[in-house]
Coordinates of N, CA and C and ligand atoms in Angstrom, one line a residue:
M1 N 0.9 -1.2 0.0 CA 0.0 0.0 0.0 C 0.9 1.2 0.0
N2 N 0.5 2.3 -0.7 CA 1.1 3.6 -0.7 C 0.0 4.6 -1.0
S3 N 0.4 5.9 -1.1 CA -0.7 6.9 -1.2 C -1.3 6.9 -2.6
Q4 N -0.6 6.2 -3.6 CA -1.1 6.1 -5.0 C -2.1 5.0 -5.0
R5 N -1.7 3.9 -4.3 CA -2.5 2.7 -4.3 C -2.8 2.3 -2.9
L6 N -4.0 2.7 -2.5 CA -4.4 2.4 -1.1 C -4.9 0.9 -1.0
S7 N -5.0 0.5 0.3 CA -5.6 -0.8 0.5 C -7.1 -0.7 0.1
K8 N -7.7 -1.9 -0.2 CA -9.1 -1.9 -0.6 C -9.9 -1.2 0.5
R9 N -9.6 -1.4 1.7 CA -10.3 -0.8 2.9 C -10.2 0.7 2.9
L10 N -9.0 1.2 2.7 CA -8.9 2.7 2.8 C -9.4 3.3 1.5
E11 N -9.4 2.6 0.4 CA -9.9 3.1 -0.8 C -11.4 3.3 -0.7
K12 N -12.0 2.4 0.0 CA -13.5 2.4 0.2 C -13.8 3.6 1.1
V13 N -13.0 3.8 2.2 CA -13.2 4.9 3.1 C -13.1 6.2 2.2
A14 N -12.1 6.3 1.4 CA -11.9 7.5 0.5 C -13.1 7.8 -0.4
S15 N -13.7 6.7 -0.8 CA -14.8 6.8 -1.8 C -16.0 7.6 -1.2
F16 N -16.0 7.7 0.2 CA -17.2 8.4 0.8 C -16.8 9.8 1.2
V17 N -15.6 10.3 0.9 CA -15.3 11.7 1.1 C -15.8 12.5 0.0
P18 N -16.6 13.5 0.4 CA -17.2 14.4 -0.7 C -16.2 15.2 -1.4
T19 N -16.4 15.5 -2.6 CA -15.4 16.3 -3.4 C -15.4 17.7 -2.8
G20 N -14.2 18.2 -2.6 CA -14.1 19.6 -2.1 C -14.1 19.6 -0.6
A21 N -14.1 18.5 0.1 CA -14.1 18.4 1.5 C -12.8 18.9 2.2
I22 N -13.0 19.4 3.4 CA -11.8 19.7 4.2 C -11.8 18.5 5.3
V23 N -10.8 17.7 5.2 CA -10.8 16.4 5.9 C -9.8 16.4 7.0
A24 N -10.2 15.8 8.1 CA -9.2 15.4 9.2 C -9.2 13.9 9.3
D25 N -8.0 13.3 9.1 CA -7.8 11.9 9.2 C -7.2 11.7 10.6
I26 N -7.9 11.1 11.5 CA -7.4 10.9 12.8 C -6.8 9.5 13.0
G27 N -5.5 9.4 13.4 CA -4.8 8.2 13.5 C -4.3 7.9 12.1
S28 N -3.4 8.8 11.6 CA -3.0 8.8 10.2 C -1.6 8.4 10.1
D29 N -1.3 7.1 10.4 CA 0.1 6.8 10.6 C 1.1 7.0 9.5
H30 N 0.7 6.8 8.2 CA 1.6 7.3 7.1 C 1.0 8.4 6.2
A31 N -0.1 8.9 6.7 CA -0.8 9.9 5.9 C -1.2 9.5 4.5
Y32 N -1.3 8.2 4.3 CA -1.6 7.7 2.9 C -3.0 8.2 2.5
L33 N -3.9 8.1 3.4 CA -5.3 8.5 3.0 C -5.4 10.0 2.7
P34 N -4.9 10.9 3.5 CA -4.9 12.4 3.1 C -4.1 12.6 1.8
C35 N -3.0 12.0 1.6 CA -2.2 12.2 0.4 C -3.0 11.7 -0.8
Y36 N -3.7 10.6 -0.7 CA -4.5 10.1 -1.8 C -5.6 11.1 -2.1
L37 N -6.3 11.6 -1.0 CA -7.4 12.4 -1.2 C -7.0 13.8 -1.9
I38 N -5.8 14.2 -1.6 CA -5.3 15.5 -2.2 C -4.9 15.2 -3.7
N39 N -4.1 14.1 -3.8 CA -3.6 13.8 -5.2 C -4.7 13.5 -6.2
K40 N -5.8 12.9 -5.7 CA -7.0 12.6 -6.5 C -7.9 13.8 -6.7
K41 N -7.6 14.9 -6.0 CA -8.4 16.1 -6.0 C -9.8 15.9 -5.5
I42 N -9.8 15.0 -4.5 CA -11.1 14.8 -3.8 C -11.2 15.8 -2.7
A43 N -10.2 15.9 -1.9 CA -10.2 16.9 -0.7 C -9.5 18.1 -1.2
K44 N -10.0 19.2 -0.6 CA -9.4 20.6 -0.8 C -8.2 20.7 0.0
K45 N -8.4 20.3 1.3 CA -7.3 20.5 2.3 C -7.4 19.3 3.3
A46 N -6.4 19.0 4.0 CA -6.5 17.9 4.9 C -5.5 18.1 6.1
I47 N -6.0 17.4 7.2 CA -5.1 17.4 8.4 C -4.9 15.9 8.6
A48 N -3.6 15.6 8.9 CA -3.3 14.2 9.3 C -2.9 14.2 10.8
G49 N -3.8 13.6 11.6 CA -3.6 13.7 13.0 C -3.0 12.4 13.6
E50 N -2.0 12.5 14.4 CA -1.4 11.3 15.1 C -1.1 11.6 16.5
V51 N -1.3 10.6 17.4 CA -0.9 10.8 18.8 C 0.4 10.3 19.1
V52 N 1.0 9.4 18.3 CA 2.2 8.7 18.6 C 3.3 9.3 17.7
K53 N 4.5 9.7 18.4 CA 5.5 10.4 17.7 C 6.1 9.7 16.4
G54 N 6.3 8.4 16.5 CA 6.9 7.6 15.4 C 6.0 7.7 14.2
P55 N 4.8 7.3 14.3 CA 3.9 7.4 13.1 C 3.7 8.8 12.6
F56 N 3.7 9.8 13.6 CA 3.6 11.2 13.2 C 4.7 11.6 12.3
E57 N 5.9 11.2 12.7 CA 7.1 11.5 11.9 C 7.1 10.8 10.5
T58 N 6.5 9.6 10.5 CA 6.4 8.9 9.2 C 5.4 9.7 8.3
A59 N 4.3 10.2 8.9 CA 3.3 10.9 8.1 C 4.0 12.2 7.6
V60 N 4.8 12.9 8.5 CA 5.4 14.2 8.0 C 6.3 13.9 6.8
R61 N 7.1 12.8 6.9 CA 8.0 12.4 5.8 C 7.2 12.2 4.5
Q62 N 6.1 11.4 4.6 CA 5.4 11.1 3.5 C 4.8 12.3 2.8
V63 N 4.3 13.2 3.6 CA 3.6 14.4 3.0 C 4.7 15.3 2.4
R64 N 5.9 15.4 3.0 CA 7.1 16.1 2.4 C 7.5 15.5 1.1
E65 N 7.7 14.2 1.1 CA 8.1 13.5 -0.1 C 7.2 13.7 -1.3
E66 N 5.9 13.9 -1.0 CA 4.9 14.0 -2.0 C 4.7 15.5 -2.4
G67 N 5.4 16.4 -1.6 CA 5.3 17.8 -1.9 C 3.9 18.4 -1.6
L68 N 3.3 17.8 -0.6 CA 1.9 18.3 -0.3 C 1.8 19.1 1.0
M69 N 2.9 19.6 1.5 CA 2.9 20.3 2.8 C 1.9 21.5 2.7
H70 N 1.7 22.1 1.6 CA 0.8 23.3 1.5 C -0.7 22.9 1.5
K71 N -1.0 21.6 1.4 CA -2.4 21.1 1.4 C -2.7 20.2 2.6
I72 N -1.6 19.6 3.1 CA -1.8 18.7 4.3 C -1.0 19.1 5.5
S73 N -1.7 19.4 6.6 CA -1.1 19.8 7.8 C -1.0 18.5 8.7
V74 N 0.2 18.1 9.0 CA 0.4 16.9 9.9 C 0.6 17.4 11.3
R75 N -0.2 16.9 12.2 CA -0.2 17.4 13.6 C -0.1 16.3 14.6
L76 N 0.6 16.5 15.7 CA 0.8 15.6 16.7 C -0.1 15.9 17.9
A77 N -1.1 15.2 18.2 CA -2.0 15.4 19.3 C -3.0 14.3 19.4
D78 N -3.7 14.3 20.6 CA -4.6 13.2 20.8 C -6.0 13.5 20.1
G79 N -6.4 12.6 19.3 CA -7.7 12.6 18.7 C -8.1 13.9 18.0
L80 N -9.2 14.4 18.4 CA -9.8 15.7 17.8 C -9.0 16.9 18.2
D81 N -8.1 16.8 19.2 CA -7.3 18.0 19.6 C -6.5 18.5 18.4
V82 N -6.3 17.8 17.4 CA -5.5 18.3 16.3 C -6.3 19.3 15.5
I83 N -7.7 19.3 15.7 CA -8.5 20.2 14.9 C -8.9 21.5 15.7
D84 N -8.8 22.6 14.9 CA -9.2 23.9 15.5 C -10.4 24.3 14.7
E85 N -11.3 25.1 15.3 CA -12.5 25.5 14.7 C -12.1 26.3 13.4
S86 N -11.0 27.0 13.4 CA -10.7 27.8 12.2 C -10.2 27.0 11.0
D87 N -10.0 25.7 11.3 CA -9.7 24.8 10.1 C -10.9 24.5 9.2
K88 N -12.0 24.7 9.8 CA -13.3 24.5 9.0 C -13.4 23.0 8.5
V89 N -13.0 22.1 9.3 CA -13.0 20.7 8.9 C -14.5 20.3 8.8
D90 N -14.9 19.7 7.6 CA -16.3 19.2 7.5 C -16.4 17.7 7.4
T91 N -15.3 17.0 7.3 CA -15.3 15.6 7.1 C -14.2 15.0 8.0
I92 N -14.6 13.9 8.8 CA -13.5 13.3 9.6 C -13.5 11.8 9.3
T93 N -12.3 11.3 9.1 CA -12.1 9.9 8.9 C -11.3 9.3 10.1
I94 N -11.8 8.2 10.6 CA -11.0 7.5 11.6 C -11.1 6.0 11.3
A95 N -10.0 5.4 10.9 CA -9.9 4.1 10.4 C -8.9 3.2 11.1
G96 N -9.2 1.9 11.2 CA -8.2 1.0 11.7 C -8.1 0.9 13.2
M97 N -9.1 1.3 13.9 CA -9.1 1.2 15.4 C -10.3 0.4 15.8
G98 N -10.4 0.1 17.1 CA -11.6 -0.6 17.6 C -12.7 0.5 17.8
G99 N -13.9 0.0 17.7 CA -15.1 0.9 17.9 C -15.1 1.7 19.2
P100 N -14.7 1.1 20.3 CA -14.7 1.8 21.6 C -13.7 3.0 21.5
L101 N -12.5 2.7 20.9 CA -11.5 3.8 20.8 C -12.0 4.9 19.9
I102 N -12.6 4.6 18.8 CA -13.2 5.6 17.9 C -14.2 6.4 18.7
V103 N -15.1 5.8 19.4 CA -16.1 6.5 20.2 C -15.4 7.4 21.2
S104 N -14.4 6.9 21.9 CA -13.8 7.8 22.9 C -13.1 9.0 22.3
I105 N -12.6 8.8 21.1 CA -12.0 10.0 20.4 C -13.1 11.0 20.1
L106 N -14.3 10.5 19.6 CA -15.4 11.4 19.2 C -16.0 12.1 20.4
Q107 N -15.9 11.4 21.6 CA -16.6 12.0 22.8 C -15.7 13.0 23.5
K108 N -14.4 12.9 23.3 CA -13.5 13.7 24.1 C -13.6 15.2 23.7
K109 N -13.9 15.5 22.5 CA -13.9 17.0 22.1 C -15.1 17.2 21.2
P110 N -16.3 17.1 21.7 CA -17.5 17.1 20.8 C -17.7 18.5 20.1
S111 N -17.1 19.6 20.7 CA -17.3 20.9 20.1 C -16.7 21.0 18.7
V112 N -15.7 20.2 18.4 CA -15.1 20.1 17.1 C -16.1 19.6 16.0
L113 N -17.0 18.8 16.5 CA -18.0 18.2 15.5 C -19.1 19.2 15.0
K114 N -19.1 20.4 15.6 CA -20.2 21.3 15.3 C -20.3 21.6 13.8
N115 N -19.1 21.8 13.2 CA -19.1 22.1 11.7 C -18.9 20.9 10.8
V116 N -18.9 19.7 11.4 CA -18.6 18.5 10.6 C -20.0 17.9 10.1
T117 N -20.0 17.6 8.8 CA -21.2 17.1 8.3 C -21.1 15.6 7.9
R118 N -19.9 15.1 7.9 CA -19.7 13.7 7.6 C -18.6 13.0 8.4
L119 N -19.0 11.8 8.9 CA -18.0 11.0 9.6 C -17.9 9.7 8.9
I120 N -16.6 9.3 8.6 CA -16.4 8.0 7.9 C -15.6 7.2 8.8
L121 N -16.2 6.2 9.4 CA -15.5 5.5 10.5 C -15.3 4.0 10.2
Q122 N -14.1 3.5 10.4 CA -13.9 2.1 10.0 C -13.4 1.4 11.2
P123 N -14.3 0.9 12.0 CA -13.9 0.1 13.2 C -13.4 -1.3 12.8
N124 N -12.3 -1.8 13.4 CA -11.9 -3.1 13.2 C -12.8 -4.1 13.9
I125 N -13.2 -3.7 15.1 CA -14.2 -4.5 15.9 C -15.2 -3.6 16.6
H126 N -16.3 -4.2 17.1 CA -17.3 -3.6 17.9 C -17.9 -2.3 17.2
A127 N -18.4 -2.5 16.0 CA -19.0 -1.4 15.3 C -20.3 -0.9 16.0
K128 N -20.9 -1.9 16.8 CA -22.1 -1.6 17.5 C -22.0 -0.3 18.4
V129 N -20.9 -0.2 19.1 CA -20.8 1.0 20.0 C -20.8 2.3 19.2
I130 N -20.4 2.3 18.0 CA -20.4 3.5 17.1 C -21.9 3.8 16.8
R131 N -22.6 2.7 16.4 CA -24.0 3.0 16.0 C -24.8 3.5 17.3
E132 N -24.5 3.0 18.4 CA -25.1 3.5 19.7 C -24.8 4.9 19.9
W133 N -23.5 5.3 19.8 CA -23.0 6.6 20.0 C -23.8 7.6 19.0
A134 N -23.9 7.1 17.7 CA -24.5 7.9 16.7 C -25.9 8.3 17.0
I135 N -26.7 7.3 17.5 CA -28.1 7.5 17.9 C -28.1 8.6 19.0
Q136 N -27.3 8.4 20.0 CA -27.3 9.4 21.1 C -26.8 10.8 20.8
N137 N -26.1 10.9 19.6 CA -25.5 12.2 19.3 C -26.0 12.8 18.0
N138 N -27.1 12.4 17.6 CA -27.8 13.0 16.4 C -27.0 12.8 15.1
W139 N -26.5 11.6 14.9 CA -25.9 11.2 13.7 C -26.7 10.0 13.1
A140 N -26.8 10.0 11.8 CA -27.6 8.9 11.2 C -26.7 8.2 10.1
L141 N -27.0 6.9 9.9 CA -26.2 6.2 9.0 C -26.6 6.6 7.5
L142 N -25.6 6.9 6.7 CA -25.9 7.2 5.3 C -25.6 6.0 4.5
D143 N -24.6 5.2 5.0 CA -24.3 4.0 4.3 C -23.4 3.1 5.2
E144 N -23.3 1.9 4.8 CA -22.4 1.0 5.5 C -21.8 0.0 4.5
V145 N -20.6 -0.4 4.8 CA -19.9 -1.3 3.9 C -19.3 -2.4 4.7
I146 N -19.3 -3.6 4.2 CA -18.5 -4.7 4.8 C -17.6 -5.3 3.7
L147 N -16.3 -5.5 4.1 CA -15.4 -6.0 3.0 C -14.4 -6.9 3.7
E148 N -13.8 -7.7 2.8 CA -12.7 -8.6 3.3 C -11.4 -8.3 2.6
E149 N -10.4 -8.2 3.4 CA -9.0 -8.0 2.8 C -8.0 -8.7 3.6
D150 N -7.2 -9.5 3.0 CA -6.1 -10.3 3.7 C -6.8 -11.1 4.8
E151 N -7.9 -11.7 4.5 CA -8.6 -12.6 5.5 C -9.1 -11.9 6.7
K152 N -9.1 -10.5 6.7 CA -9.8 -9.8 7.8 C -11.0 -9.1 7.2
I153 N -12.0 -9.1 8.1 CA -13.3 -8.5 7.7 C -13.4 -7.1 8.3
Y154 N -13.7 -6.1 7.5 CA -13.8 -4.7 8.0 C -15.2 -4.1 7.8
E155 N -15.7 -3.3 8.7 CA -16.9 -2.5 8.4 C -16.6 -1.1 8.3
I156 N -17.3 -0.4 7.4 CA -17.2 1.1 7.3 C -18.5 1.7 7.5
L157 N -18.6 2.7 8.4 CA -19.9 3.3 8.7 C -19.8 4.8 8.3
V158 N -20.7 5.2 7.5 CA -20.7 6.6 7.0 C -21.9 7.3 7.7
L159 N -21.6 8.4 8.4 CA -22.6 9.1 9.1 C -22.8 10.5 8.7
Q160 N -24.0 10.9 8.7 CA -24.3 12.3 8.5 C -25.3 12.8 9.6
R161 N -25.5 14.1 9.7 CA -26.3 14.6 10.7 C -27.8 14.2 10.6
G162 N -28.4 13.8 11.7 CA -29.8 13.4 11.6 C -30.2 12.4 12.7
E163 N -31.5 12.3 12.9 CA -32.0 11.4 13.9 C -32.0 10.0 13.3
M164 N -31.9 9.0 14.2 CA -31.9 7.6 13.7 C -32.4 6.8 14.9
S165 N -33.2 5.8 14.6 CA -33.4 4.8 15.6 C -33.1 3.4 15.0
L166 N -32.6 2.5 15.7 CA -32.2 1.2 15.2 C -32.7 0.1 16.1
T167 N -33.1 -1.0 15.6 CA -33.5 -2.1 16.4 C -32.2 -2.7 17.0
E168 N -32.4 -3.7 17.9 CA -31.2 -4.3 18.5 C -30.4 -5.0 17.4
E169 N -31.0 -5.7 16.5 CA -30.3 -6.4 15.4 C -29.5 -5.4 14.5
E170 N -30.2 -4.2 14.2 CA -29.5 -3.2 13.4 C -28.3 -2.6 14.1
K171 N -28.4 -2.5 15.4 CA -27.2 -1.9 16.1 C -26.1 -2.9 16.1
L172 N -26.4 -4.1 16.2 CA -25.3 -5.1 16.2 C -24.7 -5.4 14.8
L173 N -25.7 -5.6 13.9 CA -25.2 -6.2 12.6 C -25.1 -5.1 11.5
G174 N -25.8 -4.0 11.8 CA -25.7 -2.9 10.8 C -27.0 -2.8 10.0
K175 N -27.6 -1.6 9.9 CA -28.9 -1.4 9.3 C -28.8 -1.8 7.8
Y176 N -27.8 -1.3 7.1 CA -27.7 -1.6 5.6 C -27.1 -3.0 5.4
L177 N -26.2 -3.3 6.2 CA -25.5 -4.6 6.0 C -26.5 -5.8 6.2
L178 N -27.4 -5.5 7.1 CA -28.4 -6.5 7.5 C -29.4 -6.8 6.3
K179 N -29.7 -5.7 5.6 CA -30.5 -5.8 4.4 C -29.8 -6.5 3.3
E180 N -28.6 -6.2 3.1 CA -27.8 -6.7 2.0 C -27.4 -8.2 2.2
K181 N -27.1 -8.5 3.4 CA -26.7 -9.9 3.8 C -25.7 -10.4 2.8
S182 N -24.6 -9.7 2.6 CA -23.6 -10.2 1.6 C -22.9 -11.4 2.1
E183 N -22.1 -12.0 1.2 CA -21.3 -13.2 1.5 C -20.4 -12.9 2.7
V184 N -19.7 -11.8 2.6 CA -18.7 -11.4 3.7 C -19.5 -11.2 5.0
F185 N -20.6 -10.6 5.0 CA -21.4 -10.4 6.2 C -21.8 -11.8 6.8
I186 N -22.2 -12.7 6.0 CA -22.5 -14.1 6.5 C -21.3 -14.7 7.1
K187 N -20.2 -14.5 6.4 CA -18.9 -15.1 6.9 C -18.5 -14.5 8.3
K188 N -18.6 -13.2 8.4 CA -18.3 -12.5 9.6 C -19.1 -13.1 10.8
W189 N -20.4 -13.2 10.6 CA -21.3 -13.6 11.7 C -21.2 -15.1 12.0
Q190 N -20.8 -15.9 10.9 CA -20.6 -17.3 11.2 C -19.4 -17.4 12.1
R191 N -18.3 -16.6 11.8 CA -17.1 -16.6 12.6 C -17.4 -16.2 14.1
E192 N -18.3 -15.2 14.2 CA -18.6 -14.7 15.5 C -19.4 -15.8 16.3
L193 N -20.3 -16.5 15.6 CA -21.1 -17.5 16.2 C -20.2 -18.6 16.7
E194 N -19.2 -19.0 15.8 CA -18.2 -20.1 16.3 C -17.5 -19.6 17.5
N195 N -17.1 -18.3 17.5 CA -16.3 -17.8 18.7 C -17.2 -17.9 20.0
W196 N -18.4 -17.4 19.8 CA -19.3 -17.4 21.0 C -19.6 -18.9 21.5
Q197 N -19.8 -19.8 20.5 CA -20.0 -21.2 20.9 C -18.9 -21.7 21.7
R198 N -17.6 -21.4 21.2 CA -16.4 -21.8 22.0 C -16.4 -21.3 23.4
V199 N -16.7 -20.0 23.5 CA -16.8 -19.4 24.9 C -17.8 -20.0 25.7
L200 N -19.0 -20.3 25.1 CA -20.1 -21.0 25.8 C -19.6 -22.3 26.4
T201 N -18.9 -23.1 25.5 CA -18.4 -24.4 25.9 C -17.5 -24.3 27.1
S202 N -16.6 -23.3 27.0 CA -15.7 -23.1 28.2 C -16.4 -22.7 29.4
L203 N -17.5 -21.9 29.3 CA -18.2 -21.4 30.4 C -19.0 -22.6 31.1
D204 N -19.4 -23.6 30.2 CA -20.1 -24.8 30.7 C -19.2 -25.6 31.6
Q205 N -17.9 -25.5 31.3 CA -16.9 -26.3 32.1 C -16.5 -25.6 33.3
A206 N -16.8 -24.3 33.4 CA -16.3 -23.5 34.6 C -17.3 -23.7 35.8
E207 N -16.8 -23.4 37.0 CA -17.7 -23.5 38.1 C -18.8 -22.4 38.0
T208 N -20.0 -22.7 38.4 CA -21.0 -21.7 38.2 C -21.0 -20.6 39.2
S209 N -21.3 -19.4 38.7 CA -21.4 -18.2 39.6 C -22.4 -17.3 38.9
Q210 N -22.7 -16.2 39.6 CA -23.7 -15.3 39.1 C -23.2 -14.7 37.8
E211 N -21.9 -14.3 37.9 CA -21.2 -13.7 36.7 C -21.2 -14.6 35.5
I212 N -20.9 -15.9 35.7 CA -20.8 -16.8 34.6 C -22.2 -17.0 34.0
E213 N -23.2 -17.1 34.9 CA -24.6 -17.2 34.4 C -25.0 -16.1 33.6
L214 N -24.6 -14.9 34.0 CA -25.0 -13.6 33.2 C -24.3 -13.7 31.9
K215 N -23.0 -14.0 31.8 CA -22.3 -14.1 30.6 C -22.9 -15.2 29.7
R216 N -23.3 -16.3 30.2 CA -24.0 -17.4 29.5 C -25.2 -16.9 28.8
S217 N -26.1 -16.2 29.6 CA -27.4 -15.8 29.1 C -27.2 -14.7 28.0
E218 N -26.1 -13.8 28.2 CA -25.9 -12.8 27.2 C -25.5 -13.5 25.9
L219 N -24.6 -14.5 26.0 CA -24.1 -15.1 24.8 C -25.2 -15.9 24.1
L220 N -26.1 -16.5 24.9 CA -27.2 -17.3 24.3 C -28.1 -16.3 23.6
H221 N -28.3 -15.1 24.2 CA -29.2 -14.1 23.5 C -28.6 -13.7 22.2
L222 N -27.3 -13.4 22.2 CA -26.6 -13.0 21.0 C -26.6 -14.1 19.9
I223 N -26.4 -15.3 20.3 CA -26.4 -16.4 19.4 C -27.7 -16.6 18.8
G224 N -28.8 -16.5 19.6 CA -30.1 -16.6 19.1 C -30.5 -15.5 18.1
L225 N -30.0 -14.3 18.4 CA -30.3 -13.1 17.6 C -29.6 -13.3 16.2
V226 N -28.4 -13.6 16.2 CA -27.6 -13.7 15.0 C -28.1 -14.9 14.1
K227 N -28.4 -16.1 14.8 CA -28.9 -17.2 14.1 C -30.2 -16.9 13.4
E228 N -31.0 -16.1 14.0 CA -32.3 -15.8 13.4 C -32.1 -15.0 12.1
V229 N -31.0 -14.1 12.2 CA -30.8 -13.2 11.0 C -30.1 -14.0 9.9
I230 N -29.1 -14.8 10.2 CA -28.4 -15.5 9.1 C -29.0 -16.8 8.7
G231 N -29.9 -17.2 9.6 CA -30.8 -18.4 9.4 C -30.2 -19.5 8.5
N232 N -30.8 -19.7 7.3 CA -30.5 -20.8 6.5 C -29.1 -20.7 5.9
E233 N -28.6 -19.5 5.9 CA -27.2 -19.3 5.3 C -26.2 -19.9 6.2
N234 N -26.5 -20.1 7.5 CA -25.6 -20.6 8.5 C -25.6 -22.1 8.5
S235 N -25.1 -22.7 7.4 CA -25.1 -24.2 7.4 C -23.7 -24.7 7.2
Ligands
SAM1 N1 -5.8 5.0 9.9 C1 -4.7 4.1 9.4 C2 -5.3 2.9 8.7 O1 -6.5 2.7 8.8 O2 -4.5 2.2 8.0 C3 -3.8 3.7 10.6 C4 -4.4 2.7 11.5 S1 -3.3 2.3 12.8 C5 -3.8 0.7 13.2 C6 -4.0 3.3 14.1 C7 -3.3 4.6 14.3 O3 -4.1 5.4 15.1 C8 -1.9 4.4 15.0 O4 -0.9 5.1 14.2 C9 -2.1 5.1 16.3 O5 -1.0 5.7 16.8 C10 -3.2 6.1 16.0 N2 -4.0 6.5 17.2 C11 -4.5 5.7 18.2 N3 -5.2 6.5 19.1 C12 -5.2 7.7 18.6 C13 -5.7 9.0 19.1 N4 -6.4 9.0 20.3 N5 -5.4 10.1 18.4 C14 -4.7 10.0 17.3 N6 -4.2 8.9 16.8 C15 -4.4 7.8 17.4

């Protein structure tokens, strides 16, 4: 992967950035995404934000090598702290982290989101917490994608301002992904079912306690819910 040729995952993230956007990419270890967005003339300006010095320096080098310092500002700070109101950022991308970390980044400086009209979030795991955060913070799903690359399955959630309500199934599995039920989607949830079954078996072998009973009933609930959705496909 490089800034000319992104991974399939980041290319899909890029495809949701509106033309002319001012983008902040949070957790931008080599700044490939911002460089791609500027080189393809999708974004007008970009900020590459990193909290760790090593990846920040890699991002600075990349942007310098591509001669894009006038369009991309590489900044070292935690999450949305890299954004100032005067930057007029309207689109934020956060990719390659867990759902809970993405939510904690969004929650830490909500004032920055005032001028933002699109969030493109790619959680590696636990997308559900992002959908829950979106409902509580007046963001609505515009689209969702599930894709497989190098044997890993990724979800991408695209949010715009608006009210949304989701069922328990939609929160867990994704409103649009659930409708589409793609092959990758079935594969992801079959894998999850297998994991949950394994945990359940190990819980059956453990000494019973209130905590274990609670975990068991949570897992049984999730297994039932997912089996109902993927139904016949789960064979
Ligand atoms: N976004 C790139 C991608 O999807 O390929 C890089 C993903 S990499 C696994 C996650 C990056 O996010 C790391 O470079 C890490 O240092 C950075 N990161 C983690 N927490 C962060 C935070 N609170 N603020 C900014 N960057 C963060």
